[in-house]
Amino acid sequence: MSVRERVENVVEAPRFHAFIIGVIVVNAITLGLETVPHLLDRYGAPLHVVDRTAMAIFVVELLARLYVHRARFFRDPWNCFDLVIVGVALAPATGPFDVLRALRVLRALRLISVVPTMRRVVSALLAALPGMASIAALLALILYVSSVLATTLYRDVAPEYFGDLGSSLFTLFQVMTGEAWSDVAREVMAERPIAWIFFVAYIAVTTFTVLNLFIAVAVSAMETQVGQEDRERAADESATMAALLAEVQALRGEVRELRDESAKV
Amino acid sequence: MSVRERVENVVEAPRFHAFIIGVIVVNAITLGLETVPHLLDRYGAPLHVVDRTAMAIFVVELLARLYVHRARFFRDPWNCFDLVIVGVALAPATGPFDVLRALRVLRALRLISVVPTMRRVVSALLAALPGMASIAALLALILYVSSVLATTLYRDVAPEYFGDLGSSLFTLFQVMTGEAWSDVAREVMAERPIAWIFFVAYIAVTTFTVLNLFIAVAVSAMETQVGQEDRERAADESATMAALLAEVQALRGEVRELRDESAKV
Amino acid sequence: MSVRERVENVVEAPRFHAFIIGVIVVNAITLGLETVPHLLDRYGAPLHVVDRTAMAIFVVELLARLYVHRARFFRDPWNCFDLVIVGVALAPATGPFDVLRALRVLRALRLISVVPTMRRVVSALLAALPGMASIAALLALILYVSSVLATTLYRDVAPEYFGDLGSSLFTLFQVMTGEAWSDVAREVMAERPIAWIFFVAYIAVTTFTVLNLFIAVAVSAMETQVGQEDRERAADESATMAALLAEVQALRGEVRELRDESAKV
Amino acid sequence: MSVRERVENVVEAPRFHAFIIGVIVVNAITLGLETVPHLLDRYGAPLHVVDRTAMAIFVVELLARLYVHRARFFRDPWNCFDLVIVGVALAPATGPFDVLRALRVLRALRLISVVPTMRRVVSALLAALPGMASIAALLALILYVSSVLATTLYRDVAPEYFGDLGSSLFTLFQVMTGEAWSDVAREVMAERPIAWIFFVAYIAVTTFTVLNLFIAVAVSAMETQVGQEDRERAADESATMAALLAEVQALRGEVRELRDESAKV
């Protein structure tokens, strides 16, 4: 047994798998505990030790899997996901890169790639994305056009909402989710009473488009699940049909033979 | 007829059932009336008498059913539900256990276990839970990771929203329900303009996940209802198919006999 | 032709129908115009004339239909709907009955009973109600129990939200619709930090129940529409099947006759 | 090759199509950049040049397509859409027509008519509209009647929400979207405690109606997609059935011939 096969046996073992899940969970908890100041003051050192140990285990695990699978490693997108998440945590976390330090908690997302049921759920969610692409593009176009329009029209009326294109994009995203849109609309309408047309039209159009986005996802989910059952049943049925047809054709052959024989007689 | 059988006859009688429903409804109303201070001042004594009488009836009813069914009693989860609810009301309700006193109103939930249609509806709702488990776990993971991240990044910017992990979990649960999220986001963005990325990404991901949670429930509900009809029809169809196949095979047998006979001739 | 038949001919004529629709629309518009003070000051008299004329036409129309259909009139729930709406407008509208005066605008709802497509839509909506009954009852029970609980626990903490049972019912209905629930929760949590359990549990349970209420409506709507198509196709299929079976059985009869004949020979 | 055919070849060429898409995108970006004051100050001239060039290209393109297709041009609603959008941008944009200047950004919506996938998505969305018409009309009627009622009843109580019919229509549209409805309701209820009936009833009725509006869209979307698959499969099945029936009938014919022959014998 080569070294590589031995490493593979270890990496693929259910026990090793369970161990990695355990490390992720423990690490997720310690990263949560680190947000509590007085715990960090008192137990800062041991918490950091756990964190670095978990990190070291992840690096070793990834290197081992990379050694076992080599080029194939990069074909599985989940492996790339693991690599990016662990890579972020290895990046220097000082000075201007303070955000990267906060991103360490993303390591807990490795649970998704490690627990099979989670992986399946996320794969199913991602599978719904392509079907949404064109409606999402339409929504983005509506958002952009409305934002340019709102910036031009209401820049001076409500500068905190529509002061520049970025603010308008954020405000109209907020209106799209139905959040506090009446505050925005009433402030604008105080000076431009006609603005209700813009808001009502925008809400009607985006609500309807978002609804259709949701329906597209729901229909494709339903098709996948219900459709499969239907297809299986249809396959069953057509198998019975084929058997019946074969039976009838065989019978017809026999009747023909019978006729031939009785003709001979 | 043994004592146990007599008790069973009483406990299982429709009249007794209707009587228990009546006691639950009356008790629910008196517990509501007890929240009105001036009613409690004037009619406190009779209200308490009704409350204790209802309680006594529930205890006797449960003991009788326990006596009749013995060990089988605990196999029905609805019985355990009744037991817990009545048990809560029997617990000492003084001093630090004041909350338990308030929980007495949960007794009205016994309507669910006693009225068959309610029982069926709740059973149907609970049946949808396992199908939601993995998406709900994913949602919990996203909530936890985002909360740790938000606590680290925005603790000092918006302490009332992200001051500690508990606050962050509550705030991000609130954002997930779409409630006043723009207030939270705008306060954070006043100091960290780049925070819109966090909020828009969080809302997009959780909305999409929650949507899929809902779709999972809807699809399974639809499958149960529509699927059953389909399955019945499919069963009908395959029965007809089987009859037809049997008929053709019998016919083929007869033709074969005919050929054998004509061959003899 | 009797008087009754003549009246029936008039009442059932498409022209008369269109005329009534016109009167309803005109009346709806004048009732809207009456809400504008300066229009009411200047054109109050003609507006009232239009209103009373419309009213008189409705009364005559209803009496004519009552005369034509007699007892059958009350069998159609839409007729009772018309009767109640017109009756409300005939009630004295002075002093304490000022609300009744405002309710005159409900007359515009007669459009629903008069325009066939509207009538069909509303009938379809009402048809969905029975399927919702048990889940709606469950929701009402949850709302009541939670309100009693919240009144007992949070009466002193947030009197404007949970001061008495009525306020609690309204506040928890508001929380159920997801409206400004964080305002309510944060105010209560300022003094009772543990209250997050109540709010999160309440929101989770009611959202899930409301979701299932919506799904029940959606499934029944889908069944009605999709199911009908399916049933028609299934009927077609089983007709073909029956024809096929009859054909095979006839064939078998003929083969049997053939065998009998050849046996005779 | 006539001039018209040559122009057609140019207009219908994929390259020309891609060029127009490019012009729309570039123009959309420059219109966005024009909203940034310091960019407009510094690069105002070149931005205007790009804008006018794009405009000129659109006019030439439309004229070319009009020359090629002549009367047929107006039969395609997308062409009319293009014509209106470009026409708006050609209108005088000074003085009171300042809004028209802002509407120039609508040109970016030409992406919808030019990119085939976008066009298909929007066509699908529009196809759902007729099925919504009657429920939408019902919703409009409820909105109007409730607004007249609310204006009459609550005009003096909450003039900023229900001061006149226009305000009431806007406020009740806001309540229908579930936005800050408790602010409105609590303000009115402060003086008219009984007003909860109006708000709860209005929310229950409109939520239920809007839900059914959404279901109508979802069902029709589902039917279109799932129904087509079903219909194809049903067609397959009935073809097999027909083949089987033909086979059995042919067999029966042969058996009959056989009997005739054996009768002759």
GROMACS .gro file of C-alpha atoms in nm, chain A residues 134 136-145, chain D residues 17-29 58 61 65 78 81-82 85-86 104-122:
model
   51
  134SER     CA    1  -3.317   3.661  -1.708
  136ALA     CA    2  -3.304   3.900  -1.225
  137ALA     CA    3  -3.137   4.088  -1.512
  138LEU     CA    4  -3.471   4.255  -1.590
  139LEU     CA    5  -3.507   4.353  -1.224
  140ALA     CA    6  -3.154   4.499  -1.222
  141LEU     CA    7  -3.234   4.701  -1.535
  142ILE     CA    8  -3.556   4.838  -1.380
  143LEU     CA    9  -3.364   4.923  -1.061
  144TYR     CA   10  -3.092   5.107  -1.255
  145VAL     CA   11  -3.326   5.304  -1.480
  812HIS     CA   12  -2.781   4.405  -3.361
  813ALA     CA   13  -2.477   4.369  -3.130
  814PHE     CA   14  -2.372   4.725  -3.221
  815ILE     CA   15  -2.713   4.863  -3.117
  816ILE     CA   16  -2.698   4.670  -2.785
  817GLY     CA   17  -2.354   4.823  -2.730
  818VAL     CA   18  -2.484   5.175  -2.799
  819ILE     CA   19  -2.775   5.124  -2.555
  820VAL     CA   20  -2.540   5.003  -2.279
  821VAL     CA   21  -2.289   5.286  -2.335
  822ASN     CA   22  -2.571   5.541  -2.339
  823ALA     CA   23  -2.722   5.396  -2.019
  824ILE     CA   24  -2.385   5.431  -1.847
  853PHE     CA   25  -3.137   5.522  -3.260
  856GLU     CA   26  -3.194   5.270  -3.692
  860ARG     CA   27  -3.641   4.963  -3.994
  873TRP     CA   28  -4.206   4.615  -2.961
  876PHE     CA   29  -4.237   5.063  -2.774
  877ASP     CA   30  -3.905   5.165  -2.935
  880ILE     CA   31  -3.912   5.575  -2.606
  881VAL     CA   32  -3.705   5.744  -2.877
  899ARG     CA   33  -3.428   6.015  -2.143
  900VAL     CA   34  -3.295   5.731  -1.925
  901LEU     CA   35  -3.595   5.520  -2.028
  902ARG     CA   36  -3.391   5.464  -2.348
  903ALA     CA   37  -3.203   5.200  -2.151
  904LEU     CA   38  -3.529   5.002  -2.149
  905ARG     CA   39  -3.471   4.948  -2.521
  906LEU     CA   40  -3.245   4.664  -2.399
  907ILE     CA   41  -3.570   4.475  -2.333
  908SER     CA   42  -3.687   4.500  -2.692
  909VAL     CA   43  -3.341   4.432  -2.837
  910VAL     CA   44  -3.216   4.137  -2.627
  911PRO     CA   45  -3.427   3.829  -2.719
  912THR     CA   46  -3.422   3.662  -2.371
  913MET     CA   47  -3.538   3.985  -2.206
  914ARG     CA   48  -3.811   4.021  -2.468
  915ARG     CA   49  -3.932   3.667  -2.396
  916VAL     CA   50  -3.938   3.725  -2.018
  917VAL     CA   51  -4.135   4.048  -2.050
   0.00000   0.00000   0.00000
